[in-house]
Amino acid sequence: MTTTLTPTEATPRARAATDPSAAVEPSSQAAAEERTTPAPGIARRVLGTVGAGLWKSAAILAFLALWELGPTYLASPSTRVFLPPLHEVLLAWGKLFEAGTIQGHIAASLTRSVAGFGAALVAGVSLGLLIAWYGRLNSVLNPLLELFRNTAALALLPVFTLLLGIGEESKISIVAYAAFFPVLLNTIAGVKTVDPLLIRAARSLGLNSFRLFQKVILPSAVPTIFTGIRMAGTASILVLIAAEMVGAKAGLGYLIVNAQSSFLIPDMYAGILTVSLLGLGVNFLLVALERHFSRWRTAVGAAAS
């Protein structure tokens, strides 16, 4: 029995026999076209990211716009002398940068801040872990720590200056004192707030005290410890600027007070702006370090979900 192909049936088969690409099914062709054309979702994601970034920085942009336009169009000429617009401050900063002045002051401040902050970090974390781990040590040292914790660092600046002079030792010491207590207290709080169920589970698995501290206590306390470290980083910069305004020959604090006394108002605001950017950079760096040392929390959360 022979079958007769109608013209409509014979045409696709003949085309397939002469042209192999015509034998691809329509669904395969559609998939190939989707792979070759860019997905519209990428553009939406990019626009969403840009929009989110603009929204988060809207307050900063509005502040900068007010700083630029306010002294020019809203303030009186006498006020503009003491509050110059943003572009004049940026021009002054550029001149200080070209002369190499601002770099020297930044280097001096960073050297003192890093030295004091590093000493406070080592002492605060070490002593905090010991106090939190040994209850008797906590009961002995807690009254003394509470006394010094409630004493402002700047109130002791004359004491440090009288004892250590106006050199580098007094400035590094006052920074270390200001940064020590946030690190210490948050380290103690981080160790004490570890989930007791984790400790019991670790002991039931046979972990000794050292392994328990290494594998359970310290990783669980890292976020709280880094909260204190971030607070200490901010405090180290702020206290240092105040200390450099008294008896210093270099540093951002010296730049600010010297520009103010010399009536170089744009230079003064340039130093203040540099301090703000420096503190912001330190905070971003500490946040990145916190995320690095807390990666296990993200992994555990992803595995649980």
PDB file of C-alpha atoms in Angstrom:
ATOM      1  CA  MET A   1       0.000   0.000   0.000  1.00  0.00           C
ATOM      2  CA  THR A   2       1.488   3.328  -1.088  1.00  0.00           C
ATOM      3  CA  THR A   3       0.956   6.658   0.656  1.00  0.00           C
ATOM      4  CA  THR A   4       0.609   9.840  -1.237  1.00  0.00           C
ATOM      5  CA  LEU A   5       2.056  12.977   0.325  1.00  0.00           C
ATOM      6  CA  THR A   6       0.063  16.121  -0.008  1.00  0.00           C
ATOM      7  CA  PRO A   7       1.931  19.251  -1.072  1.00  0.00           C
ATOM      8  CA  THR A   8       1.727  20.668   2.416  1.00  0.00           C
ATOM      9  CA  GLU A   9       3.311  17.538   3.935  1.00  0.00           C
ATOM     10  CA  ALA A  10       5.893  17.070   1.222  1.00  0.00           C
ATOM     11  CA  THR A  11       7.189  20.614   1.362  1.00  0.00           C
ATOM     12  CA  PRO A  12       8.708  20.501   4.938  1.00  0.00           C
ATOM     13  CA  ARG A  13      10.246  17.046   4.329  1.00  0.00           C
ATOM     14  CA  ALA A  14      11.752  18.175   1.052  1.00  0.00           C
ATOM     15  CA  ARG A  15      13.081  21.324   2.721  1.00  0.00           C
ATOM     16  CA  ALA A  16      14.542  19.228   5.522  1.00  0.00           C
ATOM     17  CA  ALA A  17      16.222  16.924   3.029  1.00  0.00           C
ATOM     18  CA  THR A  18      17.849  19.788   1.164  1.00  0.00           C
ATOM     19  CA  ASP A  19      18.500  22.062   4.176  1.00  0.00           C
ATOM     20  CA  PRO A  20      19.468  20.314   7.490  1.00  0.00           C
ATOM     21  CA  SER A  21      19.043  23.533   9.465  1.00  0.00           C
ATOM     22  CA  ALA A  22      15.376  23.562   8.506  1.00  0.00           C
ATOM     23  CA  ALA A  23      14.904  20.294  10.422  1.00  0.00           C
ATOM     24  CA  VAL A  24      15.334  22.063  13.763  1.00  0.00           C
ATOM     25  CA  GLU A  25      12.121  22.079  15.720  1.00  0.00           C
ATOM     26  CA  PRO A  26      10.426  25.426  16.378  1.00  0.00           C
ATOM     27  CA  SER A  27      10.979  25.110  20.120  1.00  0.00           C
ATOM     28  CA  SER A  28      14.739  24.669  19.593  1.00  0.00           C
ATOM     29  CA  GLN A  29      14.823  27.725  17.383  1.00  0.00           C
ATOM     30  CA  ALA A  30      13.045  29.793  20.050  1.00  0.00           C
ATOM     31  CA  ALA A  31      15.497  28.618  22.703  1.00  0.00           C
ATOM     32  CA  ALA A  32      18.440  29.532  20.480  1.00  0.00           C
ATOM     33  CA  GLU A  33      16.991  32.989  19.905  1.00  0.00           C
ATOM     34  CA  GLU A  34      16.541  33.487  23.667  1.00  0.00           C
ATOM     35  CA  ARG A  35      20.171  32.565  24.238  1.00  0.00           C
ATOM     36  CA  THR A  36      21.432  35.019  21.634  1.00  0.00           C
ATOM     37  CA  THR A  37      19.308  37.973  22.755  1.00  0.00           C
ATOM     38  CA  PRO A  38      20.211  39.752  26.060  1.00  0.00           C
ATOM     39  CA  ALA A  39      17.766  39.150  28.846  1.00  0.00           C
ATOM     40  CA  PRO A  40      15.750  42.220  29.749  1.00  0.00           C
ATOM     41  CA  GLY A  41      16.100  41.250  33.399  1.00  0.00           C
ATOM     42  CA  ILE A  42      19.778  42.310  33.367  1.00  0.00           C
ATOM     43  CA  ALA A  43      18.859  45.879  32.497  1.00  0.00           C
ATOM     44  CA  ARG A  44      16.257  45.920  35.230  1.00  0.00           C
ATOM     45  CA  ARG A  45      18.768  44.645  37.775  1.00  0.00           C
ATOM     46  CA  VAL A  46      21.319  47.279  36.742  1.00  0.00           C
ATOM     47  CA  LEU A  47      18.744  50.040  36.962  1.00  0.00           C
ATOM     48  CA  GLY A  48      17.593  48.708  40.336  1.00  0.00           C
ATOM     49  CA  THR A  49      21.160  48.731  41.660  1.00  0.00           C
ATOM     50  CA  VAL A  50      21.769  52.267  40.423  1.00  0.00           C
ATOM     51  CA  GLY A  51      18.473  53.429  41.873  1.00  0.00           C
ATOM     52  CA  ALA A  52      19.228  51.842  45.235  1.00  0.00           C
ATOM     53  CA  GLY A  53      22.663  53.472  45.294  1.00  0.00           C
ATOM     54  CA  LEU A  54      21.189  56.888  44.497  1.00  0.00           C
ATOM     55  CA  TRP A  55      18.521  56.442  47.153  1.00  0.00           C
ATOM     56  CA  LYS A  56      21.062  55.521  49.821  1.00  0.00           C
ATOM     57  CA  SER A  57      23.259  58.480  48.922  1.00  0.00           C
ATOM     58  CA  ALA A  58      20.365  60.941  48.515  1.00  0.00           C
ATOM     59  CA  ALA A  59      20.903  62.491  51.952  1.00  0.00           C
ATOM     60  CA  ILE A  60      24.626  62.978  51.333  1.00  0.00           C
ATOM     61  CA  LEU A  61      24.017  64.489  47.900  1.00  0.00           C
ATOM     62  CA  ALA A  62      21.387  66.831  49.359  1.00  0.00           C
ATOM     63  CA  PHE A  63      23.809  67.901  52.099  1.00  0.00           C
ATOM     64  CA  LEU A  64      26.584  68.590  49.570  1.00  0.00           C
ATOM     65  CA  ALA A  65      24.167  70.552  47.384  1.00  0.00           C
ATOM     66  CA  LEU A  66      23.057  72.610  50.393  1.00  0.00           C
ATOM     67  CA  TRP A  67      26.691  73.219  51.320  1.00  0.00           C
ATOM     68  CA  GLU A  68      27.408  74.465  47.798  1.00  0.00           C
ATOM     69  CA  LEU A  69      24.285  76.537  47.177  1.00  0.00           C
ATOM     70  CA  GLY A  70      23.439  77.670  50.700  1.00  0.00           C
ATOM     71  CA  PRO A  71      26.398  80.002  51.356  1.00  0.00           C
ATOM     72  CA  THR A  72      26.151  81.401  47.827  1.00  0.00           C
ATOM     73  CA  TYR A  73      22.436  82.137  47.558  1.00  0.00           C
ATOM     74  CA  LEU A  74      20.994  81.925  51.063  1.00  0.00           C
ATOM     75  CA  ALA A  75      23.648  83.299  53.402  1.00  0.00           C
ATOM     76  CA  SER A  76      24.857  86.856  53.729  1.00  0.00           C
ATOM     77  CA  PRO A  77      28.345  87.846  52.490  1.00  0.00           C
ATOM     78  CA  SER A  78      29.623  88.051  56.057  1.00  0.00           C
ATOM     79  CA  THR A  79      28.421  84.513  56.743  1.00  0.00           C
ATOM     80  CA  ARG A  80      30.035  83.252  53.559  1.00  0.00           C
ATOM     81  CA  VAL A  81      33.425  84.303  54.930  1.00  0.00           C
ATOM     82  CA  PHE A  82      33.065  81.790  57.765  1.00  0.00           C
ATOM     83  CA  LEU A  83      31.099  79.205  55.754  1.00  0.00           C
ATOM     84  CA  PRO A  84      32.560  79.025  52.239  1.00  0.00           C
ATOM     85  CA  PRO A  85      30.786  76.965  49.555  1.00  0.00           C
ATOM     86  CA  LEU A  86      31.898  73.452  48.808  1.00  0.00           C
ATOM     87  CA  HIS A  87      33.860  74.263  45.660  1.00  0.00           C
ATOM     88  CA  GLU A  88      36.109  76.688  47.569  1.00  0.00           C
ATOM     89  CA  VAL A  89      36.827  74.002  50.164  1.00  0.00           C
ATOM     90  CA  LEU A  90      37.653  71.494  47.427  1.00  0.00           C
ATOM     91  CA  LEU A  91      39.959  74.009  45.745  1.00  0.00           C
ATOM     92  CA  ALA A  92      41.723  74.594  49.055  1.00  0.00           C
ATOM     93  CA  TRP A  93      42.054  70.827  49.543  1.00  0.00           C
ATOM     94  CA  GLY A  94      43.530  70.503  46.054  1.00  0.00           C
ATOM     95  CA  LYS A  95      46.129  73.200  46.806  1.00  0.00           C
ATOM     96  CA  LEU A  96      47.075  71.473  50.056  1.00  0.00           C
ATOM     97  CA  PHE A  97      47.393  68.199  48.160  1.00  0.00           C
ATOM     98  CA  GLU A  98      49.577  69.707  45.439  1.00  0.00           C
ATOM     99  CA  ALA A  99      51.850  71.188  48.074  1.00  0.00           C
ATOM    100  CA  GLY A 100      52.066  67.843  49.891  1.00  0.00           C
ATOM    101  CA  THR A 101      50.786  69.391  53.100  1.00  0.00           C
ATOM    102  CA  ILE A 102      47.647  67.311  53.539  1.00  0.00           C
ATOM    103  CA  GLN A 103      49.529  64.052  52.948  1.00  0.00           C
ATOM    104  CA  GLY A 104      51.971  64.813  55.744  1.00  0.00           C
ATOM    105  CA  HIS A 105      49.186  65.607  58.198  1.00  0.00           C
ATOM    106  CA  ILE A 106      47.250  62.464  57.239  1.00  0.00           C
ATOM    107  CA  ALA A 107      50.360  60.328  57.684  1.00  0.00           C
ATOM    108  CA  ALA A 108      51.052  61.809  61.126  1.00  0.00           C
ATOM    109  CA  SER A 109      47.470  61.270  62.308  1.00  0.00           C
ATOM    110  CA  LEU A 110      47.254  57.746  60.901  1.00  0.00           C
ATOM    111  CA  THR A 111      50.545  56.746  62.540  1.00  0.00           C
ATOM    112  CA  ARG A 112      49.353  57.852  65.967  1.00  0.00           C
ATOM    113  CA  SER A 113      45.859  56.457  65.515  1.00  0.00           C
ATOM    114  CA  VAL A 114      47.014  53.055  64.282  1.00  0.00           C
ATOM    115  CA  ALA A 115      49.565  52.731  67.079  1.00  0.00           C
ATOM    116  CA  GLY A 116      47.070  53.591  69.814  1.00  0.00           C
ATOM    117  CA  PHE A 117      44.265  51.580  68.236  1.00  0.00           C
ATOM    118  CA  GLY A 118      46.492  48.528  67.798  1.00  0.00           C
ATOM    119  CA  ALA A 119      47.578  48.613  71.428  1.00  0.00           C
ATOM    120  CA  ALA A 120      43.969  48.983  72.580  1.00  0.00           C
ATOM    121  CA  LEU A 121      42.850  46.132  70.312  1.00  0.00           C
ATOM    122  CA  VAL A 122      45.417  43.658  71.631  1.00  0.00           C
ATOM    123  CA  ALA A 123      44.927  44.630  75.280  1.00  0.00           C
ATOM    124  CA  GLY A 124      41.130  44.917  75.087  1.00  0.00           C
ATOM    125  CA  VAL A 125      40.492  41.591  73.352  1.00  0.00           C
ATOM    126  CA  SER A 126      42.995  39.668  75.481  1.00  0.00           C
ATOM    127  CA  LEU A 127      41.812  41.058  78.811  1.00  0.00           C
ATOM    128  CA  GLY A 128      38.163  40.832  77.766  1.00  0.00           C
ATOM    129  CA  LEU A 129      38.466  37.149  76.943  1.00  0.00           C
ATOM    130  CA  LEU A 130      40.176  36.444  80.258  1.00  0.00           C
ATOM    131  CA  ILE A 131      37.614  38.394  82.288  1.00  0.00           C
ATOM    132  CA  ALA A 132      34.669  36.758  80.538  1.00  0.00           C
ATOM    133  CA  TRP A 133      36.153  33.258  80.811  1.00  0.00           C
ATOM    134  CA  TYR A 134      37.131  33.479  84.479  1.00  0.00           C
ATOM    135  CA  GLY A 135      34.283  34.705  86.661  1.00  0.00           C
ATOM    136  CA  ARG A 136      36.441  35.501  89.701  1.00  0.00           C
ATOM    137  CA  LEU A 137      38.650  37.802  87.679  1.00  0.00           C
ATOM    138  CA  ASN A 138      35.531  39.597  86.488  1.00  0.00           C
ATOM    139  CA  SER A 139      34.279  40.159  90.043  1.00  0.00           C
ATOM    140  CA  VAL A 140      37.665  41.604  91.080  1.00  0.00           C
ATOM    141  CA  LEU A 141      38.287  43.926  88.112  1.00  0.00           C
ATOM    142  CA  ASN A 142      34.749  44.992  87.279  1.00  0.00           C
ATOM    143  CA  PRO A 143      34.514  47.884  89.842  1.00  0.00           C
ATOM    144  CA  LEU A 144      37.805  49.362  88.662  1.00  0.00           C
ATOM    145  CA  LEU A 145      36.826  49.025  85.015  1.00  0.00           C
ATOM    146  CA  GLU A 146      33.496  50.705  85.628  1.00  0.00           C
ATOM    147  CA  LEU A 147      35.287  53.610  87.305  1.00  0.00           C
ATOM    148  CA  PHE A 148      37.632  54.258  84.388  1.00  0.00           C
ATOM    149  CA  ARG A 149      35.002  53.483  81.751  1.00  0.00           C
ATOM    150  CA  ASN A 150      32.882  56.387  82.942  1.00  0.00           C
ATOM    151  CA  THR A 151      35.825  58.799  82.870  1.00  0.00           C
ATOM    152  CA  ALA A 152      35.993  60.687  79.581  1.00  0.00           C
ATOM    153  CA  ALA A 153      39.250  60.315  77.703  1.00  0.00           C
ATOM    154  CA  LEU A 154      39.538  64.025  76.943  1.00  0.00           C
ATOM    155  CA  ALA A 155      39.147  64.798  80.635  1.00  0.00           C
ATOM    156  CA  LEU A 156      42.398  62.904  81.203  1.00  0.00           C
ATOM    157  CA  LEU A 157      44.251  64.642  78.373  1.00  0.00           C
ATOM    158  CA  PRO A 158      45.959  67.125  80.753  1.00  0.00           C
ATOM    159  CA  VAL A 159      47.068  64.193  82.915  1.00  0.00           C
ATOM    160  CA  PHE A 160      48.620  62.361  79.953  1.00  0.00           C
ATOM    161  CA  THR A 161      50.263  65.602  78.818  1.00  0.00           C
ATOM    162  CA  LEU A 162      51.759  66.291  82.263  1.00  0.00           C
ATOM    163  CA  LEU A 163      53.020  62.737  82.706  1.00  0.00           C
ATOM    164  CA  LEU A 164      54.195  61.984  79.158  1.00  0.00           C
ATOM    165  CA  GLY A 165      54.822  65.428  77.719  1.00  0.00           C
ATOM    166  CA  ILE A 166      53.505  66.884  74.474  1.00  0.00           C
ATOM    167  CA  GLY A 167      55.287  64.355  72.265  1.00  0.00           C
ATOM    168  CA  GLU A 168      53.996  61.250  70.541  1.00  0.00           C
ATOM    169  CA  GLU A 169      53.703  59.185  73.722  1.00  0.00           C
ATOM    170  CA  SER A 170      50.894  61.246  75.216  1.00  0.00           C
ATOM    171  CA  LYS A 171      48.850  61.253  71.994  1.00  0.00           C
ATOM    172  CA  ILE A 172      49.225  57.520  71.385  1.00  0.00           C
ATOM    173  CA  SER A 173      48.384  56.812  75.023  1.00  0.00           C
ATOM    174  CA  ILE A 174      45.203  58.891  75.006  1.00  0.00           C
ATOM    175  CA  VAL A 175      44.084  57.151  71.797  1.00  0.00           C
ATOM    176  CA  ALA A 176      44.764  53.753  73.338  1.00  0.00           C
ATOM    177  CA  TYR A 177      42.824  54.698  76.455  1.00  0.00           C
ATOM    178  CA  ALA A 178      39.813  55.908  74.439  1.00  0.00           C
ATOM    179  CA  ALA A 179      39.756  52.810  72.216  1.00  0.00           C
ATOM    180  CA  PHE A 180      40.433  50.282  74.974  1.00  0.00           C
ATOM    181  CA  PHE A 181      37.087  50.238  76.757  1.00  0.00           C
ATOM    182  CA  PRO A 182      34.778  49.734  73.752  1.00  0.00           C
ATOM    183  CA  VAL A 183      36.851  46.725  72.720  1.00  0.00           C
ATOM    184  CA  LEU A 184      37.057  45.367  76.260  1.00  0.00           C
ATOM    185  CA  LEU A 185      33.374  45.685  77.142  1.00  0.00           C
ATOM    186  CA  ASN A 186      32.111  44.301  73.843  1.00  0.00           C
ATOM    187  CA  THR A 187      34.507  41.369  74.083  1.00  0.00           C
ATOM    188  CA  ILE A 188      33.172  40.527  77.544  1.00  0.00           C
ATOM    189  CA  ALA A 189      29.580  40.884  76.326  1.00  0.00           C
ATOM    190  CA  GLY A 190      30.264  38.749  73.254  1.00  0.00           C
ATOM    191  CA  VAL A 191      31.669  35.850  75.275  1.00  0.00           C
ATOM    192  CA  LYS A 192      28.951  36.013  77.911  1.00  0.00           C
ATOM    193  CA  THR A 193      26.123  35.990  75.365  1.00  0.00           C
ATOM    194  CA  VAL A 194      27.170  32.780  73.608  1.00  0.00           C
ATOM    195  CA  ASP A 195      24.263  30.342  73.376  1.00  0.00           C
ATOM    196  CA  PRO A 196      24.545  27.853  76.297  1.00  0.00           C
ATOM    197  CA  LEU A 197      23.126  25.097  74.073  1.00  0.00           C
ATOM    198  CA  LEU A 198      26.153  25.388  71.819  1.00  0.00           C
ATOM    199  CA  ILE A 199      28.472  25.022  74.789  1.00  0.00           C
ATOM    200  CA  ARG A 200      26.586  21.964  76.081  1.00  0.00           C
ATOM    201  CA  ALA A 201      26.575  20.382  72.640  1.00  0.00           C
ATOM    202  CA  ALA A 202      30.309  20.956  72.271  1.00  0.00           C
ATOM    203  CA  ARG A 203      31.033  19.469  75.693  1.00  0.00           C
ATOM    204  CA  SER A 204      28.865  16.453  74.906  1.00  0.00           C
ATOM    205  CA  LEU A 205      31.021  15.869  71.833  1.00  0.00           C
ATOM    206  CA  GLY A 206      34.096  15.694  74.054  1.00  0.00           C
ATOM    207  CA  LEU A 207      35.729  19.065  73.322  1.00  0.00           C
ATOM    208  CA  ASN A 208      38.182  20.196  75.946  1.00  0.00           C
ATOM    209  CA  SER A 209      38.254  23.760  77.245  1.00  0.00           C
ATOM    210  CA  PHE A 210      40.760  25.022  74.689  1.00  0.00           C
ATOM    211  CA  ARG A 211      38.948  23.507  71.705  1.00  0.00           C
ATOM    212  CA  LEU A 212      35.622  24.727  73.080  1.00  0.00           C
ATOM    213  CA  PHE A 213      36.979  28.235  73.311  1.00  0.00           C
ATOM    214  CA  GLN A 214      38.570  28.038  69.861  1.00  0.00           C
ATOM    215  CA  LYS A 215      35.700  26.431  67.956  1.00  0.00           C
ATOM    216  CA  VAL A 216      32.599  27.728  69.745  1.00  0.00           C
ATOM    217  CA  ILE A 217      33.168  30.667  72.089  1.00  0.00           C
ATOM    218  CA  LEU A 218      35.431  32.858  69.976  1.00  0.00           C
ATOM    219  CA  PRO A 219      33.571  32.485  66.625  1.00  0.00           C
ATOM    220  CA  SER A 220      30.243  33.188  68.305  1.00  0.00           C
ATOM    221  CA  ALA A 221      31.613  36.317  69.975  1.00  0.00           C
ATOM    222  CA  VAL A 222      33.222  37.756  66.818  1.00  0.00           C
ATOM    223  CA  PRO A 223      30.257  39.955  65.705  1.00  0.00           C
ATOM    224  CA  THR A 224      29.936  41.583  69.135  1.00  0.00           C
ATOM    225  CA  ILE A 225      33.701  42.035  69.378  1.00  0.00           C
ATOM    226  CA  PHE A 226      33.781  43.751  65.995  1.00  0.00           C
ATOM    227  CA  THR A 227      31.040  46.100  67.133  1.00  0.00           C
ATOM    228  CA  GLY A 228      33.398  47.269  69.861  1.00  0.00           C
ATOM    229  CA  ILE A 229      36.292  47.432  67.399  1.00  0.00           C
ATOM    230  CA  ARG A 230      34.296  49.707  65.084  1.00  0.00           C
ATOM    231  CA  MET A 231      33.382  51.951  68.006  1.00  0.00           C
ATOM    232  CA  ALA A 232      37.015  52.000  69.068  1.00  0.00           C
ATOM    233  CA  GLY A 233      38.162  52.910  65.550  1.00  0.00           C
ATOM    234  CA  THR A 234      35.869  55.923  65.513  1.00  0.00           C
ATOM    235  CA  ALA A 235      36.884  56.950  69.027  1.00  0.00           C
ATOM    236  CA  SER A 236      40.588  56.683  68.213  1.00  0.00           C
ATOM    237  CA  ILE A 237      40.259  59.201  65.371  1.00  0.00           C
ATOM    238  CA  LEU A 238      38.043  61.659  67.218  1.00  0.00           C
ATOM    239  CA  VAL A 239      40.133  61.707  70.383  1.00  0.00           C
ATOM    240  CA  LEU A 240      43.333  61.996  68.384  1.00  0.00           C
ATOM    241  CA  ILE A 241      42.067  65.071  66.527  1.00  0.00           C
ATOM    242  CA  ALA A 242      41.292  66.735  69.848  1.00  0.00           C
ATOM    243  CA  ALA A 243      44.685  65.755  71.246  1.00  0.00           C
ATOM    244  CA  GLU A 244      46.500  67.124  68.182  1.00  0.00           C
ATOM    245  CA  MET A 245      44.900  70.506  68.741  1.00  0.00           C
ATOM    246  CA  VAL A 246      46.995  70.825  71.903  1.00  0.00           C
ATOM    247  CA  GLY A 247      50.748  70.887  71.568  1.00  0.00           C
ATOM    248  CA  ALA A 248      51.205  69.219  68.169  1.00  0.00           C
ATOM    249  CA  LYS A 249      53.205  70.269  65.139  1.00  0.00           C
ATOM    250  CA  ALA A 250      51.621  67.916  62.618  1.00  0.00           C
ATOM    251  CA  GLY A 251      48.365  66.051  62.140  1.00  0.00           C
ATOM    252  CA  LEU A 252      44.854  66.842  60.985  1.00  0.00           C
ATOM    253  CA  GLY A 253      43.931  68.346  64.335  1.00  0.00           C
ATOM    254  CA  TYR A 254      46.908  70.672  64.124  1.00  0.00           C
ATOM    255  CA  LEU A 255      45.934  71.580  60.551  1.00  0.00           C
ATOM    256  CA  ILE A 256      42.398  72.498  61.605  1.00  0.00           C
ATOM    257  CA  VAL A 257      43.308  74.629  64.596  1.00  0.00           C
ATOM    258  CA  ASN A 258      46.250  76.280  62.810  1.00  0.00           C
ATOM    259  CA  ALA A 259      44.081  77.172  59.809  1.00  0.00           C
ATOM    260  CA  GLN A 260      41.430  78.585  62.130  1.00  0.00           C
ATOM    261  CA  SER A 261      43.943  80.735  64.013  1.00  0.00           C
ATOM    262  CA  SER A 262      45.470  81.922  60.716  1.00  0.00           C
ATOM    263  CA  PHE A 263      42.000  82.715  59.337  1.00  0.00           C
ATOM    264  CA  LEU A 264      42.432  80.209  56.479  1.00  0.00           C
ATOM    265  CA  ILE A 265      38.804  79.139  56.655  1.00  0.00           C
ATOM    266  CA  PRO A 266      38.707  76.975  53.474  1.00  0.00           C
ATOM    267  CA  ASP A 267      41.804  75.106  54.702  1.00  0.00           C
ATOM    268  CA  MET A 268      40.093  74.527  58.035  1.00  0.00           C
ATOM    269  CA  TYR A 269      37.049  72.997  56.335  1.00  0.00           C
ATOM    270  CA  ALA A 270      39.352  70.955  54.107  1.00  0.00           C
ATOM    271  CA  GLY A 271      40.896  69.422  57.224  1.00  0.00           C
ATOM    272  CA  ILE A 272      37.469  68.723  58.711  1.00  0.00           C
ATOM    273  CA  LEU A 273      36.349  67.078  55.450  1.00  0.00           C
ATOM    274  CA  THR A 274      39.485  64.944  55.449  1.00  0.00           C
ATOM    275  CA  VAL A 275      38.756  63.767  58.994  1.00  0.00           C
ATOM    276  CA  SER A 276      35.229  62.763  57.976  1.00  0.00           C
ATOM    277  CA  LEU A 277      36.439  60.823  54.931  1.00  0.00           C
ATOM    278  CA  LEU A 278      39.173  59.172  56.977  1.00  0.00           C
ATOM    279  CA  GLY A 279      36.669  58.000  59.589  1.00  0.00           C
ATOM    280  CA  LEU A 280      34.367  56.720  56.857  1.00  0.00           C
ATOM    281  CA  GLY A 281      37.191  54.763  55.260  1.00  0.00           C
ATOM    282  CA  VAL A 282      38.193  53.207  58.592  1.00  0.00           C
ATOM    283  CA  ASN A 283      34.592  52.149  59.202  1.00  0.00           C
ATOM    284  CA  PHE A 284      34.327  50.521  55.755  1.00  0.00           C
ATOM    285  CA  LEU A 285      37.583  48.658  56.355  1.00  0.00           C
ATOM    286  CA  LEU A 286      36.415  47.329  59.722  1.00  0.00           C
ATOM    287  CA  VAL A 287      33.044  46.279  58.255  1.00  0.00           C
ATOM    288  CA  ALA A 288      34.870  44.337  55.524  1.00  0.00           C
ATOM    289  CA  LEU A 289      37.039  42.613  58.140  1.00  0.00           C
ATOM    290  CA  GLU A 290      33.947  41.746  60.166  1.00  0.00           C
ATOM    291  CA  ARG A 291      32.328  40.117  57.147  1.00  0.00           C
ATOM    292  CA  HIS A 292      35.519  38.192  56.469  1.00  0.00           C
ATOM    293  CA  PHE A 293      35.760  36.778  59.977  1.00  0.00           C
ATOM    294  CA  SER A 294      32.006  36.117  60.168  1.00  0.00           C
ATOM    295  CA  ARG A 295      31.719  34.161  56.927  1.00  0.00           C
ATOM    296  CA  TRP A 296      30.762  31.027  58.835  1.00  0.00           C
ATOM    297  CA  ARG A 297      27.491  32.671  59.876  1.00  0.00           C
ATOM    298  CA  THR A 298      26.574  33.310  56.248  1.00  0.00           C
ATOM    299  CA  ALA A 299      27.459  29.741  55.324  1.00  0.00           C
ATOM    300  CA  VAL A 300      25.383  28.328  58.157  1.00  0.00           C
ATOM    301  CA  GLY A 301      22.425  30.528  57.213  1.00  0.00           C
ATOM    302  CA  ALA A 302      22.646  29.470  53.563  1.00  0.00           C
ATOM    303  CA  ALA A 303      22.850  25.798  54.506  1.00  0.00           C
ATOM    304  CA  ALA A 304      19.854  26.103  56.836  1.00  0.00           C
ATOM    305  CA  SER A 305      17.725  27.742  54.148  1.00  0.00           C
TER     306      SER A 305
END
